[in-house]
Tab-separated table of C-alpha atoms and ligand atoms in Angstrom:
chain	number	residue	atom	x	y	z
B	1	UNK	CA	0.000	0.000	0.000
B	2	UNK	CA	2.910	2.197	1.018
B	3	UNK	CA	4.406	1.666	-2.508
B	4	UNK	CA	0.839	2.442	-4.552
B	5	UNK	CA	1.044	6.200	-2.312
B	6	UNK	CA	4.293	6.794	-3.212
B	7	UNK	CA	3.765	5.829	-6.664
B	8	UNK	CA	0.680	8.264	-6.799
B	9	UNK	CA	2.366	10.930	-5.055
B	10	UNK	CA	5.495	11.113	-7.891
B	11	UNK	CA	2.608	11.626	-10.337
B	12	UNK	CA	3.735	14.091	-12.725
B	13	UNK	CA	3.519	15.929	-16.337
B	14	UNK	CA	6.195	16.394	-18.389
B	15	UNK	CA	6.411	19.689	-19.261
B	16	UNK	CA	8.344	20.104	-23.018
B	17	UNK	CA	11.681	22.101	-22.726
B	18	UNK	CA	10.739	24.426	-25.103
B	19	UNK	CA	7.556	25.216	-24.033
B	20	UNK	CA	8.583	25.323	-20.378
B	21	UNK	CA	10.854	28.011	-21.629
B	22	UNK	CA	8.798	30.105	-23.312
B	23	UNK	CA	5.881	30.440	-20.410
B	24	UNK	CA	8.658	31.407	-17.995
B	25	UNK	CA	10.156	34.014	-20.640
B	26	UNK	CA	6.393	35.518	-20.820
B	27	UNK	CA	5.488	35.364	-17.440
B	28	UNK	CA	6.554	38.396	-15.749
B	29	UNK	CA	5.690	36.642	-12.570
B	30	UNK	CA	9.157	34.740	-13.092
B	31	UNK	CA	11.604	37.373	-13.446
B	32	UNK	CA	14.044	37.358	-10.422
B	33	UNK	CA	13.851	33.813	-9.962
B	34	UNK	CA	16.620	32.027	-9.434
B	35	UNK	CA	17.511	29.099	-11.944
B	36	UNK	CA	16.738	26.749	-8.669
B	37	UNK	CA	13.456	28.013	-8.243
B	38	UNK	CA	12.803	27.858	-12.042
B	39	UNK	CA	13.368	24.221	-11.424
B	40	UNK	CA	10.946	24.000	-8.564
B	41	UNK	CA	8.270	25.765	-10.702
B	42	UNK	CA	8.634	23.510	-13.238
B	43	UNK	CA	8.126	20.471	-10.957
B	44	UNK	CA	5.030	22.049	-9.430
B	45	UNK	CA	3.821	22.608	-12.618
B	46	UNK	CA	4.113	19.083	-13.881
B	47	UNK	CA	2.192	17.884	-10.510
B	48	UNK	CA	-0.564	20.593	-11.186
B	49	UNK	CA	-0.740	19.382	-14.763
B	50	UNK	CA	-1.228	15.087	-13.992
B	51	UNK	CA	-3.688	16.106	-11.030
B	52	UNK	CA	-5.871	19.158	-11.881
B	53	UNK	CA	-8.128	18.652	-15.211
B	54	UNK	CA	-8.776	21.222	-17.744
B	55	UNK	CA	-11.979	22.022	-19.534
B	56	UNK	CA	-12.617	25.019	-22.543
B	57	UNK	CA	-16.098	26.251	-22.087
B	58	UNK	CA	-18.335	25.782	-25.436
B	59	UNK	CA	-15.989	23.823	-26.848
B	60	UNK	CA	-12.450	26.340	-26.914
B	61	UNK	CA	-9.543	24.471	-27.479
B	62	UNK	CA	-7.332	24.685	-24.472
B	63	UNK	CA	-3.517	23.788	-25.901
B	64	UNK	CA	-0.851	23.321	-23.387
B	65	UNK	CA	1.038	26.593	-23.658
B	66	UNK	CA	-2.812	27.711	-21.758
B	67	UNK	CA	-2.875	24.628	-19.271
B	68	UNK	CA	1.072	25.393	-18.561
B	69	UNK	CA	0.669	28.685	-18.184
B	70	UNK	CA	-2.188	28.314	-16.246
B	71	UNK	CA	-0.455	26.115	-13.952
B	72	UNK	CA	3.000	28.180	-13.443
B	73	UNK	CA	1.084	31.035	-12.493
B	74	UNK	CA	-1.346	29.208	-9.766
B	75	UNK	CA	2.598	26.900	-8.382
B	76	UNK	CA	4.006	30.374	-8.586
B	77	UNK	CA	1.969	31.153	-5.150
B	78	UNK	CA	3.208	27.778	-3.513
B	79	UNK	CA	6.549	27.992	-4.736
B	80	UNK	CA	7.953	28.463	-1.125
B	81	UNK	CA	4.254	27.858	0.792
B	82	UNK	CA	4.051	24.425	-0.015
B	83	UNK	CA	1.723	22.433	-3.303
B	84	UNK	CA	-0.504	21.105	-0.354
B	85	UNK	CA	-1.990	24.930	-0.719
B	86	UNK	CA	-3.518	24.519	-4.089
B	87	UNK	CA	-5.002	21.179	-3.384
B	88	UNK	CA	-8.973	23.174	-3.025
B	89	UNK	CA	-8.829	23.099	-6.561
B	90	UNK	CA	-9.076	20.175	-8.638
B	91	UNK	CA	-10.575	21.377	-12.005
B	92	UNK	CA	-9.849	24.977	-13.986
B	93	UNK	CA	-12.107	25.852	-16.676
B	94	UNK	CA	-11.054	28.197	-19.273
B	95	UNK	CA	-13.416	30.500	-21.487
B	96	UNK	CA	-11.905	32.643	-24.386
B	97	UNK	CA	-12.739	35.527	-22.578
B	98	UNK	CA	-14.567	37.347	-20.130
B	99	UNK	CA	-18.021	34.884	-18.992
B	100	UNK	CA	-21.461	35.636	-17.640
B	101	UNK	CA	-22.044	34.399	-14.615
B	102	UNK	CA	-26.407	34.301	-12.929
B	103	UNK	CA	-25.826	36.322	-9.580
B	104	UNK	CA	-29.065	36.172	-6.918
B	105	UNK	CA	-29.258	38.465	-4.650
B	106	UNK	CA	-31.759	39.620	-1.547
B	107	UNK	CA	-32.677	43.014	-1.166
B	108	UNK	CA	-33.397	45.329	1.565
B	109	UNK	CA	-37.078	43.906	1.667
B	110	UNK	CA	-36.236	40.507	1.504
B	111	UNK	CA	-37.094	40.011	-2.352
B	112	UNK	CA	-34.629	37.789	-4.413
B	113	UNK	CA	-33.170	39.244	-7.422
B	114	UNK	CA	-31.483	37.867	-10.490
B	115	UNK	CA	-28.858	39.547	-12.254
B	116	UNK	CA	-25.957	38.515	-14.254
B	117	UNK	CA	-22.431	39.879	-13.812
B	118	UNK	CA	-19.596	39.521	-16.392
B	119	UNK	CA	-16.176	38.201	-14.634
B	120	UNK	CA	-12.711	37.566	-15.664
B	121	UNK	CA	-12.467	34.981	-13.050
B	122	UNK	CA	-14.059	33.055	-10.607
B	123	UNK	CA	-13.296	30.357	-7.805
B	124	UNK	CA	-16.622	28.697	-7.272
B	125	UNK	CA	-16.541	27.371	-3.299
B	126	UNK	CA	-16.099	23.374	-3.408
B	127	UNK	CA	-15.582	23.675	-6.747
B	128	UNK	CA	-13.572	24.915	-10.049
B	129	UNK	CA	-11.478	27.988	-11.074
B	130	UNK	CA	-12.841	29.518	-13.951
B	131	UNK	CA	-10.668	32.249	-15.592
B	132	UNK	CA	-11.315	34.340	-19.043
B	133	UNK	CA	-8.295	33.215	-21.095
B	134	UNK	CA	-7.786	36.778	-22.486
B	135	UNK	CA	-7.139	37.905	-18.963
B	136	UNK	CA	-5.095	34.641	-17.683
B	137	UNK	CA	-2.450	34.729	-20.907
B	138	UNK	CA	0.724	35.994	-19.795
B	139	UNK	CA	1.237	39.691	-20.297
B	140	UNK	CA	3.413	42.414	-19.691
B	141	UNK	CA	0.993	45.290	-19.179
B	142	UNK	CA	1.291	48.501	-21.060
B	143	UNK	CA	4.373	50.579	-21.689
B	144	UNK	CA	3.933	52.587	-18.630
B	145	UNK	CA	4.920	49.071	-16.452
B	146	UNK	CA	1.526	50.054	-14.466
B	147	UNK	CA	0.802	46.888	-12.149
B	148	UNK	CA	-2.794	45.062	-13.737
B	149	UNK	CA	-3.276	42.332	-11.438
B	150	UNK	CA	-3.553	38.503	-12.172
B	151	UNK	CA	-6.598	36.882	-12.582
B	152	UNK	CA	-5.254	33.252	-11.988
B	153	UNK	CA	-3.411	34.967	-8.688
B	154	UNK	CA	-6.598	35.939	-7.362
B	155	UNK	CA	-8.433	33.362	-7.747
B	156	UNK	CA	-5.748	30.658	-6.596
B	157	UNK	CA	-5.550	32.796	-3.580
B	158	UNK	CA	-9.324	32.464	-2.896
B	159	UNK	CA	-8.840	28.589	-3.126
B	160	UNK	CA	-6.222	29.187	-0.305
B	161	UNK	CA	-8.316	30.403	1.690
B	162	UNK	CA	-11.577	28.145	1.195
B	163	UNK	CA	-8.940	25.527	3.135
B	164	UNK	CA	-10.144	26.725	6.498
B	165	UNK	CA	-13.912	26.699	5.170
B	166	UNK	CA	-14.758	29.604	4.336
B	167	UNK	CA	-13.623	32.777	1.907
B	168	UNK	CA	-12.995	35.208	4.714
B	169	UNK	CA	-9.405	36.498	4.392
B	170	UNK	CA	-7.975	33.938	6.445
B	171	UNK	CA	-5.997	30.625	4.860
B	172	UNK	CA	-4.539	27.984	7.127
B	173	UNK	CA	-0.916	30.040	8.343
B	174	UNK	CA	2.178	28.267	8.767
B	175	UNK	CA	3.394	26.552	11.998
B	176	UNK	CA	4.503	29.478	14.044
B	177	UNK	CA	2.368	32.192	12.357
B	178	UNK	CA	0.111	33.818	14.645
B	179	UNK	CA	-3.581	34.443	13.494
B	180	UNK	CA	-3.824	37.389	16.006
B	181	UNK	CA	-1.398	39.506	14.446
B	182	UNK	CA	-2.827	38.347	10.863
B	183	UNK	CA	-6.536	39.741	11.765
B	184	UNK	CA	-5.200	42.864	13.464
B	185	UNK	CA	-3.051	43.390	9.954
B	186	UNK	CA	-5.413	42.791	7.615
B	187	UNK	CA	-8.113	44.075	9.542
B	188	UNK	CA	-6.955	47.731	10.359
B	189	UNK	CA	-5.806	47.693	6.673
B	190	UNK	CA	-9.505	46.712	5.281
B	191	UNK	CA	-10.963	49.503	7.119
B	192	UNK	CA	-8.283	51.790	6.199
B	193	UNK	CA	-8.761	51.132	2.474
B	194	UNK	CA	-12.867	50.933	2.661
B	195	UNK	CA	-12.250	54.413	4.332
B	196	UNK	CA	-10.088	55.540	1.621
B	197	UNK	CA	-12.668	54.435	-0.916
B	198	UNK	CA	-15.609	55.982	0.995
B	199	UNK	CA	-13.814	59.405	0.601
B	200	UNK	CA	-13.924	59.396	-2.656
B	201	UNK	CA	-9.998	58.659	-2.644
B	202	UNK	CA	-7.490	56.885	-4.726
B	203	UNK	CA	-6.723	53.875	-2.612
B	204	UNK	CA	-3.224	52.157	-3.133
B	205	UNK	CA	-4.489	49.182	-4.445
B	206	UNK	CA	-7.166	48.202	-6.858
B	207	UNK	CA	-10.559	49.293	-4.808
B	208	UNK	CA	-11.744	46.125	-5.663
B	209	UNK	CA	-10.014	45.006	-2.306
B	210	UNK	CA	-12.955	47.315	-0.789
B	211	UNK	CA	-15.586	44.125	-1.727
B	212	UNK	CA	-15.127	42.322	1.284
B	213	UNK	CA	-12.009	40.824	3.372
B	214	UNK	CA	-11.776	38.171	1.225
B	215	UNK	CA	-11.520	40.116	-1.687
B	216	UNK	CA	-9.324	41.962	0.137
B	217	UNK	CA	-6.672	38.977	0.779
B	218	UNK	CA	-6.681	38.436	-3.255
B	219	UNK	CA	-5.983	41.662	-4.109
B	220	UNK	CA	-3.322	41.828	-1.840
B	221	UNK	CA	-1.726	38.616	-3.074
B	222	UNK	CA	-1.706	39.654	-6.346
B	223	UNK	CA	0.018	43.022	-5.208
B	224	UNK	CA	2.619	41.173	-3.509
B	225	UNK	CA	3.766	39.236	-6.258
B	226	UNK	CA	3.655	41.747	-8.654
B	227	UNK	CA	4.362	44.980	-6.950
B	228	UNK	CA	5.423	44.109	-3.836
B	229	UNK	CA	6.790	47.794	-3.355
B	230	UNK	CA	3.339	49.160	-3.499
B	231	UNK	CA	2.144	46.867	-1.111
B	232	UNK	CA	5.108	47.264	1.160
B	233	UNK	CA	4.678	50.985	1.433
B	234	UNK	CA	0.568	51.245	1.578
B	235	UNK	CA	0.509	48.276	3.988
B	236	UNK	CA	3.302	47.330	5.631
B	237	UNK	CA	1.518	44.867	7.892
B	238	UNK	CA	-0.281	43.045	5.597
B	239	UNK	CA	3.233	43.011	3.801
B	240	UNK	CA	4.998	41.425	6.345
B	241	UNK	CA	1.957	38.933	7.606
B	242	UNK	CA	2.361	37.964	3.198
B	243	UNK	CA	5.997	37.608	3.486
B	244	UNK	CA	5.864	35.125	6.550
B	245	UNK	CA	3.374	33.421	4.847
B	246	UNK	CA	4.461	32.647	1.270
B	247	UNK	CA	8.266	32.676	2.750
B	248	UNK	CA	9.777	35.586	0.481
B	249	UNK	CA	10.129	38.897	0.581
B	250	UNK	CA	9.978	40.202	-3.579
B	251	UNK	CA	10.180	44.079	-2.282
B	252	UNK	CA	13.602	43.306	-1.671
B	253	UNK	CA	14.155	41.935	-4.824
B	254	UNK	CA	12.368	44.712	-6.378
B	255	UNK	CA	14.723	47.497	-4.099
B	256	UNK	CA	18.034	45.397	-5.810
B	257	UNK	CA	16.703	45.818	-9.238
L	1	LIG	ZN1	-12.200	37.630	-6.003
């Protein structure tokens, strides 16, 4: 039995040379990496790729520069956390770009009202990640190097934090973390950003993070991979509660650059 787990746990994808080289050369989530870490990537990437399954809404045809791609940006977040983090997520459908999605909601009277919303991504609770294509593809942003977020960040980061039940804000820490000093962090920096937005202010970060804390924990992952800087300087706890978490600290990288 021992030997069928261990067999089942070295399940893996190979990953082409060429095309391994050409998703890390696009993603601008992999500059600064160091050739070892490149190599970790990779390996995460070939477990993602034999364990999660892949799906093109009405029929698009998902080719494996998407499902790589796909799949070095989602490892990217475990790289140092750990692959055990992604494991909320078992299937990733892909649409060519942006879907409709039925939203119900209840209003002030108690009257439920359907609507429909058009997303770039979602991570439906107990179930898939669905991302718009046109907004997961690699890409370097405009000329202006203006940060645009990551749709497969986000949502990867709300299948974090489903692991302790609930979207909320709050994934499982690390041994040693405290969840004390998390909630004060990320909770004095919620209401400092819904204040912000309430003023009729430019908040630091996309005012999307406003929504709720959940939304709010997303936004901020995707803002520490990809400008950590910005982060660092609006919200240095929430910086440092990120950095303990994911184990790295890209604002220094950033600084050396
Ligand atoms: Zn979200």
């Amino acid at each position: 039995m021992a030997g069928w787990i261990g067999a089942r746990r070295r399940r893996s994808e190979t990953i082409a040379e060429v095309l391994w080289r050409r998703v890390v050369a696009d993603l601008p989530l992999c500059d600064g990496l160091t050739v070892d870490e490149v190599a970790r990537l990779r390996d995460l990437a070939g477990r993602f790729l034999a364990e999660k399954r892949f799906f093109g809404a009405h029929g698009f045809d998902v080719t494996d520069y998407m499902r790589v791609a796909v799949a070095a940006q989602a490892c990217r977040l475990a790289l140092h956390l750990g692959y055990e983090y992604l494991r909320a997520c078992r299937t990733i459908i892909l649409y060519p770009e942006g879907f409709v999605a039925e939203r119900e909601s209840l209003d002030e009277d108690g009257i439920l009202h359907t609507g429909y919303e058009e997303l770039d991504g979602e991570a439906m609770y107990g179930g898939a990640v669905v991302l718009a294509w046109e907004e997961a593809r690699p890409w370097r942003g405009g000329d202006d190097g203006a940060f645009v977020g990551n749709v497969v960040l986000h949502e990867f980061a709300h299948k974090m934090d489903e692991l302790t039940g609930d979207h909320n804000g709050l994934p499982p820490l690390r041994r040693g973390m405290s969840v004390r000093n998390w909630s004060a962090a990320f909770s004095s920096a919620y209401e400092d950003l819904c204040a912000a937005v309430d003023a009729g202010e430019e908040p630091a970060i996309d005012d999307y993070a406003a929504a709720d804390p959940a939304e709010f924990f997303s936004v901020t992952v995707e803002t520490f991979f990809l400008a950590p800087d910005v982060l660092k300087w609006a919200y240095p706890a929430v910086y440092a509660c990120l950095s303990e978490f994911f184990d790295e600290d890209p604002a220094r990288l950033e600084e050396g650059t």
